[in-house]
Amino acid sequence: MDTAHAGPDAHPQAGPEAGAEREGLTPRQARRVRIVLSALIMIAAAAVLALRLGSTHSMLTVGFYGMALILSGSALVLSKQGRTKVATAVLGLGVAVALAGEWAVASMR
């Protein structure tokens, strides 16, 4: 049988989800969510850094929140380039390290 002239029924759909609508966020929506989330975390990190510097003058605090700001900015750029999964990992890492570092510094006092 010549498959070049076969009708659309000659090749069945590949799997049960081929005709179903896609659920969840589209890639564009996911990028926008990550961009907004990165920006909000950057604003929050800057605000917390300003508050913490008002109460204590620690280079470790500046370092942790500075690192969180840098990683949030990196996540923002990665999201704009379409690397949303990597951006999520970088953003999560930045927040986790800043919180863990702040907790460690607070527990040493």
mmCIF file of C-alpha atoms in Angstrom:
data_model
loop_
_atom_site.group_PDB
_atom_site.id
_atom_site.type_symbol
_atom_site.label_atom_id
_atom_site.label_comp_id
_atom_site.label_asym_id
_atom_site.label_seq_id
_atom_site.Cartn_x
_atom_site.Cartn_y
_atom_site.Cartn_z
ATOM 1 C CA MET A 1 0.000 0.000 0.000
ATOM 2 C CA ASP A 2 1.271 3.439 -0.896
ATOM 3 C CA THR A 3 1.296 5.485 2.354
ATOM 4 C CA ALA A 4 2.044 8.775 0.577
ATOM 5 C CA HIS A 5 -1.536 8.980 -0.734
ATOM 6 C CA ALA A 6 -3.261 7.403 2.232
ATOM 7 C CA GLY A 7 -6.004 9.410 3.904
ATOM 8 C CA PRO A 8 -5.881 10.842 7.415
ATOM 9 C CA ASP A 9 -7.207 7.562 8.813
ATOM 10 C CA ALA A 10 -4.155 5.637 7.598
ATOM 11 C CA HIS A 11 -2.059 6.902 10.524
ATOM 12 C CA PRO A 12 -3.849 6.678 13.858
ATOM 13 C CA GLN A 13 -3.126 9.345 16.432
ATOM 14 C CA ALA A 14 -0.140 8.668 18.647
ATOM 15 C CA GLY A 15 -1.699 8.007 22.025
ATOM 16 C CA PRO A 16 -4.888 8.957 23.792
ATOM 17 C CA GLU A 17 -3.799 12.534 24.510
ATOM 18 C CA ALA A 18 -3.055 13.552 20.931
ATOM 19 C CA GLY A 19 -6.556 14.912 20.316
ATOM 20 C CA ALA A 20 -7.219 16.113 23.853
ATOM 21 C CA GLU A 21 -6.771 19.723 24.874
ATOM 22 C CA ARG A 22 -3.656 20.593 26.760
ATOM 23 C CA GLU A 23 -4.161 21.199 30.470
ATOM 24 C CA GLY A 24 -2.109 23.545 32.605
ATOM 25 C CA LEU A 25 -0.170 26.631 31.632
ATOM 26 C CA THR A 26 1.072 27.333 28.165
ATOM 27 C CA PRO A 27 4.822 27.995 27.870
ATOM 28 C CA ARG A 28 4.155 31.727 27.480
ATOM 29 C CA GLN A 29 1.977 31.785 30.610
ATOM 30 C CA ALA A 30 4.602 29.799 32.548
ATOM 31 C CA ARG A 31 7.273 32.324 31.539
ATOM 32 C CA ARG A 32 5.099 35.221 32.667
ATOM 33 C CA VAL A 33 4.364 33.549 36.006
ATOM 34 C CA ARG A 34 8.084 32.936 36.622
ATOM 35 C CA ILE A 35 8.959 36.500 35.624
ATOM 36 C CA VAL A 36 6.396 37.972 38.018
ATOM 37 C CA LEU A 37 7.415 35.562 40.777
ATOM 38 C CA SER A 38 11.096 36.422 40.306
ATOM 39 C CA ALA A 39 10.344 40.136 40.410
ATOM 40 C CA LEU A 40 8.240 39.766 43.567
ATOM 41 C CA ILE A 41 10.975 37.752 45.279
ATOM 42 C CA MET A 42 13.548 40.373 44.288
ATOM 43 C CA ILE A 43 11.396 43.113 45.805
ATOM 44 C CA ALA A 44 10.812 41.068 48.958
ATOM 45 C CA ALA A 45 14.523 40.242 49.314
ATOM 46 C CA ALA A 46 15.445 43.911 48.926
ATOM 47 C CA ALA A 47 12.867 44.950 51.520
ATOM 48 C CA VAL A 48 13.996 42.298 54.011
ATOM 49 C CA LEU A 49 17.625 43.251 53.405
ATOM 50 C CA ALA A 50 16.829 46.897 54.172
ATOM 51 C CA LEU A 51 14.972 45.901 57.350
ATOM 52 C CA ARG A 52 17.735 43.532 58.472
ATOM 53 C CA LEU A 53 20.417 46.155 57.872
ATOM 54 C CA GLY A 54 18.438 48.535 60.076
ATOM 55 C CA SER A 55 18.560 46.082 62.971
ATOM 56 C CA THR A 56 21.949 44.418 62.461
ATOM 57 C CA HIS A 57 25.004 45.205 60.401
ATOM 58 C CA SER A 58 26.193 41.770 59.356
ATOM 59 C CA MET A 59 28.171 41.071 56.204
ATOM 60 C CA LEU A 60 26.673 37.576 56.168
ATOM 61 C CA THR A 61 23.180 39.042 56.006
ATOM 62 C CA VAL A 62 24.202 41.298 53.134
ATOM 63 C CA GLY A 63 25.820 38.332 51.420
ATOM 64 C CA PHE A 64 22.820 36.024 51.759
ATOM 65 C CA TYR A 65 20.270 38.555 50.584
ATOM 66 C CA GLY A 66 22.602 39.860 47.894
ATOM 67 C CA MET A 67 22.952 36.314 46.613
ATOM 68 C CA ALA A 68 19.159 35.914 46.681
ATOM 69 C CA LEU A 69 18.821 39.126 44.645
ATOM 70 C CA ILE A 70 21.383 37.940 42.101
ATOM 71 C CA LEU A 71 19.756 34.510 41.760
ATOM 72 C CA SER A 72 16.297 36.091 41.439
ATOM 73 C CA GLY A 73 17.610 38.309 38.670
ATOM 74 C CA SER A 74 19.168 35.280 36.989
ATOM 75 C CA ALA A 75 15.832 33.454 37.222
ATOM 76 C CA LEU A 76 14.140 36.481 35.666
ATOM 77 C CA VAL A 77 16.530 36.424 32.703
ATOM 78 C CA LEU A 78 16.215 32.645 32.331
ATOM 79 C CA SER A 79 12.415 32.961 32.301
ATOM 80 C CA LYS A 80 12.562 35.597 29.587
ATOM 81 C CA GLN A 81 14.689 33.206 27.522
ATOM 82 C CA GLY A 82 12.156 30.406 27.916
ATOM 83 C CA ARG A 83 14.130 28.322 30.443
ATOM 84 C CA THR A 84 11.301 28.150 32.967
ATOM 85 C CA LYS A 85 12.274 24.865 34.641
ATOM 86 C CA VAL A 86 15.849 26.036 35.163
ATOM 87 C CA ALA A 87 14.543 29.410 36.358
ATOM 88 C CA THR A 88 12.335 27.684 38.917
ATOM 89 C CA ALA A 89 15.284 25.678 40.216
ATOM 90 C CA VAL A 90 17.502 28.765 40.440
ATOM 91 C CA LEU A 91 14.763 30.759 42.160
ATOM 92 C CA GLY A 92 14.053 27.978 44.652
ATOM 93 C CA LEU A 93 17.767 27.560 45.346
ATOM 94 C CA GLY A 94 18.205 31.291 45.964
ATOM 95 C CA VAL A 95 15.309 31.502 48.398
ATOM 96 C CA ALA A 96 16.293 28.296 50.199
ATOM 97 C CA VAL A 97 19.929 29.338 50.626
ATOM 98 C CA ALA A 98 18.992 32.828 51.852
ATOM 99 C CA LEU A 99 16.526 31.443 54.394
ATOM 100 C CA ALA A 100 18.872 28.677 55.556
ATOM 101 C CA GLY A 101 21.774 31.107 55.834
ATOM 102 C CA GLU A 102 19.739 33.634 57.774
ATOM 103 C CA TRP A 103 18.535 30.867 60.097
ATOM 104 C CA ALA A 104 22.121 29.653 60.607
ATOM 105 C CA VAL A 105 23.382 33.156 61.389
ATOM 106 C CA ALA A 106 20.503 33.758 63.821
ATOM 107 C CA SER A 107 21.137 30.458 65.612
ATOM 108 C CA MET A 108 24.827 31.334 66.178
ATOM 109 C CA ARG A 109 23.936 34.392 68.259
#
